[in-house]
Amino acid sequence: MVEFLSFRDGEAAQEPAVTVESFTGQSNATAVRIEPGEDARELLPHLDRLSLVEVNFPAYGDGRGYSAARILRESGFQGELRAVGDVLVDQINAMRRCGFDSFHPNKALDDAAVERALNRYADVYQKAIDGRQPVWAKRHPEKIDG
Amino acid sequence: MYRYDSYDQSIVDARVEEFRDQVQRRLTGALTEDQFKPLRLMNGLYLQLHAYMLRVAIPYGTLSGKQMRKLGEIAAKYDKGYGHFTTRQNLQYNWIKLADAPDILAELATVEMHAIQTSGNCIRNISSDQYAGVSADEVADPRPWAELLRQWSSFHPEFTYLPRKFKIAVIASDDDRAAMRLHDIGLKLVSKDGVIGAEVYAGGGMGRTPMVAPLIRDFVAEEEIVSYLEACLRVYNRYGRRDNKYKARIKILVHEIGVEEYKRQVEEEFAHMRELGLNPPTEELDRIRAFFANPAYETGLSEDVDRTDPAFALWVDRQVTAHKAPGYAIVNISLKPLTGIPGDASAEQIELVASLAEQYSLDELRVTHAQNLVLPHVRKADLYAIWQKLEEAGLAEANLDLITDIIACPGLDYCALANARSIPLAQKIAQRFADAERQAELGELKLKISGCINACGHHHAGHIGILGVDRKGVENFQLLLGGSGAQDASLGQITGPGFSEDGVVDAIEKVTDIYLAERTDGERFLDTYRRIGMKPFKEAIYG
């Protein structure tokens, strides 16, 4: 069982994350936590000084954090993007695709189950954040490379 | 028809194995029912009153004979010998054992079918016009777009935990046969300066707060439809309400912030997303389109139909629709026998229709949102032979769009959410109006029954709609008039206090009497209602 899962090279960020409100109100924090109702775009002017963004999932069924993650990655955020809270093995794959690269779930995950979940689908239909080639790109390589 | 390539097949096969693993974990107790529920719901498996119900996707309502035959085999082998066709072009089995579900999915995968996203708060099966590709009035076949969107929406990483379910329909004719504007997003293909693109409507739906979707964009080019829909969905995913499941559909968001504000937010997001390379190249839609090219129609066929047999002639007049190719016709098969369950077909009937499709319809058939079936490519010369076989199988009812062509949800006989039984009421109404001449006299009259406020039976969109409610432990039926799911979409209005089961049948009879008395030449029931309003009907009912 694993308590913390990282797909990044090197050490995970250790600094405790502050709320979006206190982050935008002060200048020295380098880690922030986004709650479901908060707008990830508020962070965009500050991405260069952020080393960690935690996205909280109070309940796995609240999918706002997937959009938050993608927005940050689409805007060039290179730091650690961590899903925390009610994160289950069945969501890890979609979260990876949206740009999350570390996980700190409420309940420890079974490593073998995570491994299976991440390798289950050899192909994907959409372009997302994980760099995987969607099926349509594989079908038309001449359009994608050229 | 579309055929899977190795990529499509591998994704569906992987899903079967994933679900098999999840079911196994449930059966051994590694997963509790609470943990398992969201997983099974992502794959169309509901726990109903008496058993599990499995909902199988029939993307945009198109099937081959082989696929249909498989649906019949599954009905015989794993269900009590029936399948139920739904208003979203899906098929439901009502008597499934949990342990069998993975094997059923594996069987479906052998014929390029699945149950992916037929439930859950995600993008559901993409529905379309049952006459797609064979109707002369379409600007293009909408199904290649629907298939493109099927693939795009399958396991979409960002949109799998939306505030609520999300339904998309694609049509391409002015005649709306798919209730497009009652979907979360409706696309209508249009031609602009010789280029095909889509009008986009957003925020329609039924349920307890019915809304007709407003137009939010008058043209999206095919090479940008994916990024535009990503923008629509992202705004909804971020800002749709999650505090109350009854206010979580996109229609509530669009209504609360206003259509102009929703459009503005979508346009802003689209400006960002269209630059991200999310759209497949046009070659991909071309690749899909090639699967839907016109089949090799024979030429020089006779247009003549021998109408000597009066029962056959009646059926032809009611069930057969014009096809774009000379010598061909579209056959509508009624799943509304007067004593049956709307949308139900037995394993034997499913097998028969599969054979008819193979023998007479270029191996293709369709499912309609009105819970009927269609043989889309029939030589007129074969109509009589087809009719004879349908007649033997109890499938030759001639009631398309008539008062007995009732849409009904499964209701309290099956559904855990229902307040009232829809099926016995549908049967009583069908019995009351059974006389063929009387039905024909009433003409087009779309009657739709829902057993609860969730509106699976589309009662808001019925020319006559019925909503079953629970009144102090007794089933009670409200009557609505004036709804439409077609191009003239509108929502029905409640007549007044509800009725008992027999009482509502009497009330419908009074309503139809007023129509017959008041109509002018050529007016349908709906037209008369719109002209004269609710008052005369109300007076007749409540006197």
XYZ file of C-alpha atoms in Angstrom:
689
model
C 0.000 0.000 0.000
C 1.237 3.512 -0.745
C 0.375 6.702 1.127
C 1.993 8.996 -1.395
C 2.588 8.503 -5.066
C 4.822 10.625 -7.262
C 5.599 10.447 -10.963
C 8.112 13.296 -10.838
C 11.858 13.106 -10.861
C 13.418 14.151 -7.597
C 11.972 15.056 -4.234
C 8.349 15.934 -3.720
C 7.663 19.466 -2.551
C 7.556 19.610 1.243
C 6.268 23.076 1.889
C 2.729 23.127 3.315
C 0.227 24.499 0.834
C -1.679 27.642 1.689
C -5.166 28.597 0.564
C -5.688 30.462 -2.689
C -6.858 33.475 -0.727
C -3.771 33.685 1.443
C -1.528 32.878 -1.512
C -2.803 35.729 -3.651
C -2.617 38.016 -0.610
C 1.060 37.330 0.175
C 4.137 36.895 -1.944
C 6.441 34.341 -0.377
C 4.456 31.064 -0.457
C 5.459 28.556 -3.135
C 2.728 25.986 -2.545
C -1.020 26.472 -2.773
C -4.123 24.329 -2.410
C -7.150 24.773 -4.674
C -10.587 23.830 -3.389
C -13.316 22.733 -5.827
C -15.108 26.072 -6.121
C -11.946 28.102 -6.672
C -10.727 29.434 -9.985
C -7.376 27.949 -11.017
C -6.889 30.896 -13.354
C -6.304 33.173 -10.371
C -2.959 31.446 -10.056
C -1.850 32.038 -13.625
C 0.034 35.301 -12.976
C 2.087 33.525 -10.294
C 2.947 30.199 -11.903
C 6.692 30.892 -12.065
C 7.031 31.062 -8.304
C 4.852 28.036 -7.539
C 6.562 24.713 -6.959
C 3.426 22.852 -5.857
C -0.270 23.119 -6.512
C -2.477 20.775 -4.535
C -5.968 20.191 -5.878
C -8.359 18.970 -3.249
C -11.038 16.387 -3.983
C -13.310 16.376 -0.919
C -15.426 13.768 -2.735
C -14.228 11.759 -5.731
C -17.428 12.561 -7.620
C -16.697 16.278 -7.709
C -14.789 16.602 -10.956
C -13.938 20.298 -10.915
C -10.351 19.508 -10.001
C -9.780 17.817 -13.371
C -10.490 21.109 -15.129
C -8.324 23.009 -12.647
C -5.405 20.688 -13.359
C -5.717 20.918 -17.104
C -6.011 24.688 -17.035
C -2.778 24.960 -15.051
C -0.908 22.638 -17.383
C -2.344 24.282 -20.501
C -0.994 27.548 -19.144
C 2.489 26.146 -18.810
C 2.691 25.181 -15.155
C 5.675 22.854 -14.753
C 5.669 22.373 -10.989
C 4.215 19.543 -8.976
C 0.471 19.075 -9.394
C -0.860 16.939 -6.585
C -4.322 15.417 -6.173
C -5.290 15.157 -2.520
C -8.366 13.956 -0.679
C -10.863 11.346 -1.847
C -8.629 10.012 -4.607
C -9.312 6.389 -5.520
C -7.451 3.979 -7.740
C -10.224 4.188 -10.318
C -9.546 7.890 -10.870
C -5.754 7.850 -11.060
C -5.559 7.249 -14.791
C -7.854 10.150 -15.720
C -6.021 12.372 -13.261
C -2.666 11.495 -14.802
C -4.111 12.394 -18.186
C -5.192 15.797 -16.861
C -1.703 16.582 -15.656
C -1.523 15.432 -12.057
C 1.888 14.003 -11.278
C 1.557 13.237 -7.582
C -1.141 11.853 -5.341
C -1.784 12.043 -1.637
C -5.057 10.210 -1.081
C -6.965 10.024 2.199
C -6.666 6.260 2.065
C -3.526 4.454 0.987
C -3.643 2.859 -2.459
C -2.715 -0.664 -3.461
C 0.412 -0.319 -5.655
C -0.491 -3.271 -7.820
C -3.985 -1.894 -8.451
C -2.516 1.481 -9.391
C -0.135 -0.222 -11.784
C -3.004 -2.116 -13.405
C -5.166 0.997 -13.660
C -2.425 3.016 -15.333
C -1.593 0.346 -17.880
C -5.105 -0.853 -18.633
C -5.710 1.243 -21.729
C -3.067 1.071 -24.410
C -4.922 3.691 -26.443
C -6.789 6.901 -25.733
C -9.214 8.910 -27.831
C -8.382 12.435 -26.717
C -5.408 14.682 -26.676
C -4.886 15.693 -23.052
C -1.924 16.768 -20.933
C -0.002 13.538 -20.580
C 1.553 13.664 -24.023
C -0.057 10.403 -25.112
C -0.872 10.288 -28.784
C -4.604 9.965 -29.279
C -5.918 7.279 -31.584
C -6.685 9.853 -34.278
C -3.038 10.892 -34.348
C -1.930 7.276 -34.709
C -4.406 6.832 -37.527
C -3.050 9.829 -39.417
C 0.662 10.020 -38.575
C 1.434 11.997 -41.748
C -0.835 14.817 -40.536
C 0.652 14.932 -37.092
C 4.365 14.714 -37.874
C 4.133 17.029 -40.863
C -21.745 1.504 -41.116
C -18.797 2.258 -38.900
C -16.440 -0.635 -38.156
C -13.953 -0.751 -35.315
C -10.289 -0.766 -36.134
C -7.767 -2.358 -33.783
C -7.659 0.790 -31.633
C -11.406 0.897 -31.056
C -11.458 -2.809 -30.359
C -8.593 -2.654 -27.898
C -10.279 0.127 -25.914
C -13.577 -1.762 -25.679
C -11.792 -5.002 -24.791
C -9.802 -3.224 -22.085
C -13.035 -1.899 -20.631
C -14.477 -5.424 -20.463
C -11.455 -6.625 -18.516
C -11.501 -3.623 -16.219
C -15.148 -4.201 -15.417
C -14.587 -7.921 -14.931
C -11.952 -7.037 -12.359
C -14.317 -4.595 -10.615
C -17.165 -7.129 -10.507
C -14.783 -9.754 -9.162
C -13.711 -7.395 -6.386
C -17.378 -6.811 -5.550
C -18.262 -10.511 -5.566
C -15.393 -11.368 -3.227
C -16.337 -8.514 -0.916
C -13.177 -6.482 -1.594
C -15.469 -3.655 -2.675
C -18.560 -2.659 -0.718
C -21.759 -1.866 -2.632
C -21.128 1.813 -1.893
C -17.667 1.639 -3.436
C -18.860 -0.466 -6.340
C -21.897 1.629 -7.226
C -20.097 4.478 -9.024
C -17.984 1.950 -10.922
C -20.916 -0.094 -12.189
C -22.842 3.071 -12.992
C -20.076 4.169 -15.350
C -20.877 1.048 -17.270
C -24.649 1.110 -17.440
C -25.367 -1.332 -14.638
C -28.175 -0.210 -12.333
C -29.637 -1.996 -9.336
C -33.384 -1.863 -9.910
C -36.355 -3.067 -7.889
C -35.948 -6.749 -8.683
C -32.593 -7.260 -10.372
C -29.724 -5.516 -12.090
C -30.522 -3.631 -15.259
C -27.846 -3.365 -17.944
C -28.091 -0.577 -20.496
C -26.274 -1.227 -23.762
C -25.334 1.670 -26.032
C -26.528 1.685 -29.617
C -24.485 4.640 -30.851
C -26.662 7.009 -32.905
C -29.185 4.192 -33.176
C -27.447 2.288 -35.979
C -27.001 -1.496 -35.885
C -26.007 -4.324 -38.204
C -27.945 -7.562 -38.409
C -25.151 -9.318 -36.569
C -25.234 -6.807 -33.727
C -29.002 -7.071 -33.453
C -28.785 -10.862 -33.414
C -26.303 -10.659 -30.554
C -28.718 -8.466 -28.607
C -31.358 -11.167 -29.081
C -28.989 -13.944 -28.011
C -28.122 -12.059 -24.840
C -31.817 -11.520 -24.099
C -32.414 -15.263 -24.408
C -29.327 -16.364 -22.535
C -29.012 -13.858 -19.685
C -32.393 -12.101 -19.413
C -35.940 -13.423 -19.318
C -36.042 -13.328 -23.103
C -36.658 -9.619 -23.663
C -34.862 -6.432 -24.482
C -36.258 -2.951 -23.966
C -35.437 -0.185 -26.452
C -35.197 3.225 -24.773
C -35.791 6.838 -25.742
C -32.049 7.375 -26.116
C -31.499 4.638 -28.648
C -30.154 2.263 -26.031
C -31.276 -1.229 -25.132
C -31.937 -2.304 -21.569
C -32.001 -5.763 -20.062
C -34.068 -5.784 -16.900
C -33.168 -9.154 -15.402
C -29.393 -9.369 -15.244
C -27.257 -11.193 -12.675
C -24.214 -9.278 -11.524
C -21.925 -12.249 -12.045
C -23.042 -12.460 -15.708
C -22.443 -8.804 -16.537
C -18.758 -9.166 -17.536
C -19.584 -12.084 -19.847
C -22.375 -10.074 -21.458
C -19.990 -7.198 -22.093
C -17.453 -9.617 -23.548
C -20.121 -10.965 -25.910
C -21.074 -7.423 -26.923
C -17.435 -6.592 -27.615
C -17.292 -9.414 -30.169
C -19.791 -7.440 -32.272
C -18.258 -4.001 -31.625
C -20.721 -2.968 -28.948
C -20.411 -1.799 -25.367
C -22.158 -0.238 -22.374
C -19.574 2.482 -21.834
C -21.013 5.649 -20.293
C -24.628 4.573 -20.590
C -25.047 5.895 -17.063
C -23.116 8.039 -14.612
C -22.405 11.773 -14.606
C -20.579 11.725 -17.890
C -21.234 12.188 -21.593
C -23.806 9.574 -22.554
C -24.524 7.744 -25.798
C -24.646 10.194 -28.715
C -28.071 10.010 -30.316
C -29.171 10.930 -33.820
C -31.875 10.860 -36.469
C -33.117 7.362 -37.268
C -33.398 8.337 -40.934
C -29.793 9.580 -41.112
C -28.264 8.810 -44.485
C -31.554 7.805 -46.129
C -33.671 10.908 -45.826
C -33.676 13.307 -48.758
C -33.983 16.368 -46.509
C -30.627 16.213 -44.691
C -27.650 18.444 -45.526
C -25.227 15.617 -44.675
C -25.286 12.330 -42.824
C -25.017 13.289 -39.122
C -23.627 9.917 -38.043
C -19.944 10.544 -38.894
C -20.085 13.512 -36.506
C -21.820 11.351 -33.917
C -19.135 8.662 -34.238
C -16.376 11.267 -33.978
C -18.025 12.500 -30.788
C -18.546 8.961 -29.489
C -14.825 8.462 -29.638
C -13.987 11.895 -28.237
C -16.351 11.431 -25.289
C -15.309 7.869 -24.416
C -13.225 7.948 -21.218
C -12.733 11.678 -21.537
C -10.314 12.389 -18.698
C -11.684 15.813 -17.768
C -15.405 15.136 -18.144
C -15.999 11.857 -16.325
C -17.239 13.425 -13.059
C -19.509 16.165 -14.347
C -22.141 17.744 -12.103
C -24.714 15.482 -13.766
C -25.292 13.319 -16.839
C -24.765 14.914 -20.246
C -26.681 14.012 -23.380
C -25.766 15.042 -26.906
C -27.815 14.619 -30.078
C -26.749 15.315 -33.671
C -29.211 15.885 -36.516
C -28.927 17.255 -40.039
C -32.493 17.921 -41.203
C -35.037 20.657 -40.598
C -37.360 17.896 -39.412
C -36.100 17.056 -35.946
C -36.699 13.363 -35.330
C -34.300 13.124 -32.379
C -35.699 15.706 -29.910
C -32.419 17.532 -30.436
C -33.391 20.661 -28.518
C -34.262 18.627 -25.453
C -30.653 17.545 -25.037
C -27.888 19.072 -22.935
C -26.223 19.877 -26.226
C -27.864 19.539 -29.602
C -26.016 19.866 -32.883
C -27.782 20.554 -36.136
C -25.612 20.275 -39.201
C -26.067 23.134 -41.625
C -24.459 24.228 -44.847
C -22.935 27.698 -45.022
C -21.303 28.844 -48.241
C -21.072 25.206 -49.251
C -19.274 24.180 -46.043
C -20.866 21.842 -43.534
C -20.762 22.882 -39.903
C -22.991 22.746 -36.859
C -25.474 24.981 -35.151
C -25.045 24.396 -31.441
C -27.898 24.428 -28.935
C -27.202 24.100 -25.219
C -29.177 23.660 -22.051
C -32.191 21.648 -23.125
C -33.593 18.785 -21.142
C -36.592 17.248 -19.482
C -36.650 16.098 -15.866
C -38.292 18.233 -13.237
C -37.265 21.515 -14.872
C -37.841 21.053 -18.601
C -36.162 23.501 -20.979
C -35.911 23.856 -24.745
C -32.265 24.512 -25.615
C -31.411 27.956 -26.989
C -28.999 28.431 -29.892
C -25.550 29.344 -28.599
C -23.600 29.370 -31.856
C -24.798 29.412 -35.430
C -21.774 27.715 -36.950
C -18.902 25.583 -35.773
C -16.740 24.144 -38.513
C -16.129 20.406 -38.442
C -12.416 20.848 -37.807
C -13.198 22.710 -34.582
C -16.179 20.854 -33.176
C -14.131 18.942 -30.623
C -12.452 22.016 -29.157
C -15.739 23.912 -29.141
C -17.482 21.132 -27.228
C -14.526 20.896 -24.849
C -15.122 24.580 -24.091
C -18.873 24.020 -23.540
C -18.175 21.097 -21.228
C -15.394 22.819 -19.332
C -17.570 25.804 -18.464
C -20.268 23.390 -17.310
C -17.851 21.194 -15.359
C -16.455 24.191 -13.521
C -19.627 26.149 -12.884
C -22.559 23.734 -13.057
C -24.217 23.361 -9.675
C -23.109 20.503 -7.476
C -25.016 21.372 -4.325
C -28.301 19.876 -5.496
C -28.542 17.030 -7.993
C -31.883 18.334 -9.223
C -30.256 21.614 -10.232
C -27.064 20.149 -11.612
C -27.888 19.751 -15.311
C -26.436 22.279 -17.722
C -29.917 23.693 -18.403
C -29.956 25.144 -14.869
C -26.533 26.756 -15.344
C -27.558 28.282 -18.668
C -30.826 29.455 -17.150
C -29.283 30.900 -13.980
C -26.387 32.799 -15.559
C -28.329 33.501 -18.749
C -27.664 32.272 -22.248
C -25.612 35.351 -23.190
C -23.278 34.919 -20.228
C -22.908 31.185 -20.875
C -22.097 31.945 -24.517
C -19.562 34.548 -23.467
C -17.799 32.128 -21.139
C -17.805 29.385 -23.769
C -16.384 31.738 -26.399
C -13.647 32.825 -24.034
C -12.751 29.221 -23.226
C -12.997 28.270 -26.914
C -10.563 31.038 -27.876
C -8.110 29.359 -25.525
C -8.880 25.733 -26.358
C -8.903 25.985 -30.133
C -5.151 26.685 -29.931
C -4.330 23.497 -28.011
C -4.357 21.001 -30.873
C -7.326 19.104 -29.463
C -9.060 18.653 -32.814
C -8.544 15.558 -34.906
C -7.367 16.373 -38.433
C -10.114 16.604 -41.071
C -8.795 13.309 -42.435
C -10.205 11.601 -39.358
C -13.763 12.736 -40.041
C -13.199 11.805 -43.696
C -12.065 8.345 -42.594
C -15.219 7.903 -40.516
C -17.400 9.384 -43.253
C -16.220 6.736 -45.699
C -17.912 4.082 -43.548
C -21.230 5.864 -44.003
C -21.051 6.263 -47.763
C -24.213 5.319 -49.607
C -24.513 1.570 -49.999
C -24.615 0.192 -53.538
C -28.276 0.796 -54.318
C -29.692 -1.130 -57.241
C -30.937 0.972 -60.107
C -33.917 0.517 -62.353
C -36.093 -0.808 -59.527
C -39.849 -0.679 -59.721
C -41.701 1.957 -57.705
C -44.860 -0.159 -57.723
C -46.358 -1.613 -54.605
C -49.202 -4.118 -54.961
C -51.853 -2.845 -52.572
C -54.392 -5.618 -53.143
C -54.223 -6.791 -49.541
C -56.007 -4.069 -47.519
C -54.218 -4.796 -44.235
C -50.902 -4.496 -46.036
C -51.968 -1.264 -47.729
C -52.905 0.198 -44.349
C -49.508 -0.762 -42.952
C -47.678 0.710 -45.962
C -49.522 4.008 -45.620
C -48.646 4.279 -41.976
C -45.248 2.628 -41.527
C -43.389 3.224 -44.781
C -41.513 6.470 -45.360
C -39.875 7.931 -48.453
C -36.252 6.962 -49.114
C -33.840 9.148 -51.052
C -32.998 6.395 -53.555
C -35.476 5.460 -56.305
C -37.212 2.129 -55.767
C -36.324 2.056 -52.057
C -38.348 2.779 -48.934
C -37.797 3.183 -45.209
C -39.761 0.709 -43.104
C -40.752 1.645 -39.565
C -41.371 -1.349 -37.328
C -43.714 -0.622 -34.465
C -42.717 -1.865 -31.024
C -46.082 -0.682 -29.753
C -48.453 -3.608 -30.115
C -51.760 -2.738 -28.461
C -51.328 -5.206 -25.633
C -47.575 -5.095 -25.279
C -44.988 -3.052 -23.445
C -43.819 0.017 -25.388
C -40.276 -0.545 -26.649
C -40.073 -4.196 -25.634
C -39.046 -6.901 -28.066
C -38.679 -10.597 -27.391
C -35.481 -12.453 -28.217
C -37.313 -14.082 -31.134
C -38.548 -10.740 -32.457
C -35.051 -9.276 -32.186
C -33.690 -12.268 -34.101
C -36.360 -11.861 -36.778
C -35.606 -8.173 -37.276
C -31.896 -9.014 -37.493
C -32.679 -11.476 -40.277
C -34.907 -8.984 -42.073
C -32.142 -6.403 -41.931
C -29.683 -8.869 -43.425
C -32.010 -10.120 -46.097
C -33.848 -6.954 -47.090
C -32.128 -3.840 -45.712
C -28.468 -4.066 -46.752
C -27.623 -5.441 -43.312
C -28.594 -2.329 -41.429
C -31.265 -1.227 -39.005
C -32.003 1.677 -36.722
C -33.502 2.337 -33.322
C -35.651 5.439 -32.841
C -36.034 7.713 -29.831
C -39.740 6.874 -29.982
C -38.786 3.274 -29.124
C -39.435 1.787 -32.538
C -37.174 0.096 -35.103
C -36.377 1.007 -38.690
C -35.240 -0.960 -41.732
C -33.597 1.884 -43.644
C -32.900 0.432 -47.107
C -35.795 -1.676 -48.346
C -36.647 -2.315 -51.984
C -40.290 -1.463 -52.519
C -40.690 -4.816 -54.226
C -39.848 -6.524 -50.909
C -42.344 -4.654 -48.759
C -45.034 -7.303 -48.922
C -42.702 -10.137 -47.944
C -41.399 -8.099 -45.019
C -44.885 -7.219 -43.867
C -45.919 -10.873 -43.896
C -42.993 -11.828 -41.692
C -43.618 -8.932 -39.313
C -47.276 -9.882 -39.144
C -46.413 -13.433 -38.099
C -44.147 -12.102 -35.366
C -46.658 -9.609 -33.972
C -44.642 -6.668 -35.276
C -46.949 -5.336 -37.985
C -48.886 -2.797 -35.919
C -49.674 0.211 -38.133
C -49.578 3.062 -35.636
C -46.496 5.200 -36.317
C -47.000 8.630 -34.687
C -50.611 7.761 -33.801
C -52.083 7.859 -30.324
C -51.158 4.252 -29.565
C -47.497 4.778 -30.603
C -46.859 5.602 -26.967
C -43.487 6.431 -25.474
C -43.399 5.123 -21.919
C -40.677 4.655 -19.349
C -40.428 1.275 -17.545
C -42.197 2.828 -14.557
C -42.866 1.285 -11.185
C -42.961 -2.221 -12.618
C -39.166 -2.068 -12.866
C -37.713 1.231 -11.818
C -36.601 2.087 -8.288
C -37.225 5.797 -8.870
C -40.767 5.593 -10.224
C -43.885 6.784 -8.414
C -46.378 5.152 -10.725
C -46.726 2.360 -13.251
C -46.429 3.527 -16.840
C -46.843 0.238 -18.678
C -50.369 -0.736 -17.536
C -51.543 2.799 -18.285
C -50.021 2.695 -21.764
C -51.843 -0.585 -22.351
C -55.167 0.840 -21.144
C -54.840 3.837 -23.437
C -53.884 1.581 -26.348
C -56.946 -0.573 -25.663
C -59.265 2.425 -25.471
C -58.058 3.762 -28.806
C -57.422 0.377 -30.413
C -59.785 0.893 -33.326
C -57.635 1.519 -36.390
C -60.061 3.931 -38.024
C -60.370 5.951 -34.867
C -56.601 6.223 -34.546
C -56.258 7.237 -38.167
C -59.007 9.819 -37.716
C -57.068 11.373 -34.831
C -53.939 11.499 -36.972
C -50.516 12.435 -35.628
C -50.785 12.475 -31.868
C -47.698 11.840 -29.805
C -48.550 10.519 -26.371
C -45.772 10.136 -23.823
C -45.866 8.739 -20.287
C -43.356 9.122 -17.456
C -43.737 7.265 -14.182
C -42.000 9.994 -12.233
C -40.736 13.523 -12.511
C -37.410 12.437 -13.991
C -39.313 12.351 -17.282
C -37.665 9.355 -18.965
C -40.925 8.950 -20.894
C -40.591 12.507 -22.294
C -44.022 13.579 -21.026
C -43.117 17.271 -21.360
C -42.625 16.738 -25.086
C -45.853 14.839 -25.727
C -48.682 16.408 -27.687
C -50.410 14.671 -24.814
C -48.159 13.939 -21.857
C -48.815 12.013 -18.682
C -46.816 12.237 -15.486
C -47.271 9.640 -12.763
C -46.943 10.977 -9.236
C -47.440 9.583 -5.788
C -50.290 11.225 -3.914
C -50.413 9.999 -0.331
C -49.389 6.524 -1.332
C -51.762 6.306 -4.301
C -50.714 6.520 -7.941
C -51.986 9.689 -9.532
C -51.602 10.895 -13.096
C -51.208 14.476 -14.245
C -52.163 15.347 -17.789
C -50.195 17.757 -19.978
C -51.082 19.153 -23.386
C -49.148 20.888 -26.125
C -45.602 19.586 -25.851
C -43.391 18.710 -28.802
C -39.929 17.238 -29.179
C -39.747 17.996 -32.889
C -38.501 21.076 -34.783
C -41.420 23.004 -33.273
C -40.194 22.044 -29.788
C -42.360 23.163 -26.889
C -43.179 22.067 -23.355
C -46.571 20.736 -22.404
C -48.767 22.531 -19.874
C -50.508 20.713 -17.018
C -54.294 20.675 -17.424
C -55.054 20.792 -13.716
C -55.607 18.297 -10.899
C -54.461 14.728 -11.559
C -56.468 11.577 -12.150
C -56.661 7.916 -11.282
C -55.421 5.472 -13.913
C -58.911 5.039 -15.393
C -59.660 8.712 -14.898
C -56.764 9.837 -17.030
C -57.819 7.539 -19.870
C -61.290 9.126 -19.749
C -59.729 12.587 -19.709
C -57.648 11.790 -22.798
C -60.790 10.689 -24.584
C -62.473 14.000 -23.748
C -59.425 15.878 -24.978
C -59.457 14.039 -28.293
C -63.211 14.677 -28.637
C -62.610 18.427 -28.307
C -59.879 18.196 -30.925
C -62.156 16.386 -33.380
C -64.889 18.959 -32.822
C -62.654 22.023 -33.114
C -60.067 21.153 -35.724
C -59.960 22.775 -39.095
C -58.728 21.097 -42.252
C -55.305 19.561 -41.975
C -54.751 20.515 -38.363
C -52.978 18.028 -36.147
C -53.994 17.784 -32.499
C -51.010 19.958 -31.596
C -51.970 22.633 -34.116
C -55.523 22.841 -32.804
C -54.291 23.040 -29.234
C -51.921 25.836 -30.144
C -54.681 27.724 -31.935
C -57.481 27.391 -29.390
C -55.456 27.094 -26.186
C -55.962 25.110 -23.026
C -59.366 26.468 -21.983
C -61.769 24.363 -24.087
C -59.868 21.210 -23.188
C -59.897 22.080 -19.527
C -63.610 22.749 -19.561
C -64.272 19.415 -21.188
C -62.124 17.539 -18.700
C -63.106 19.190 -15.447
C -66.504 20.485 -16.627
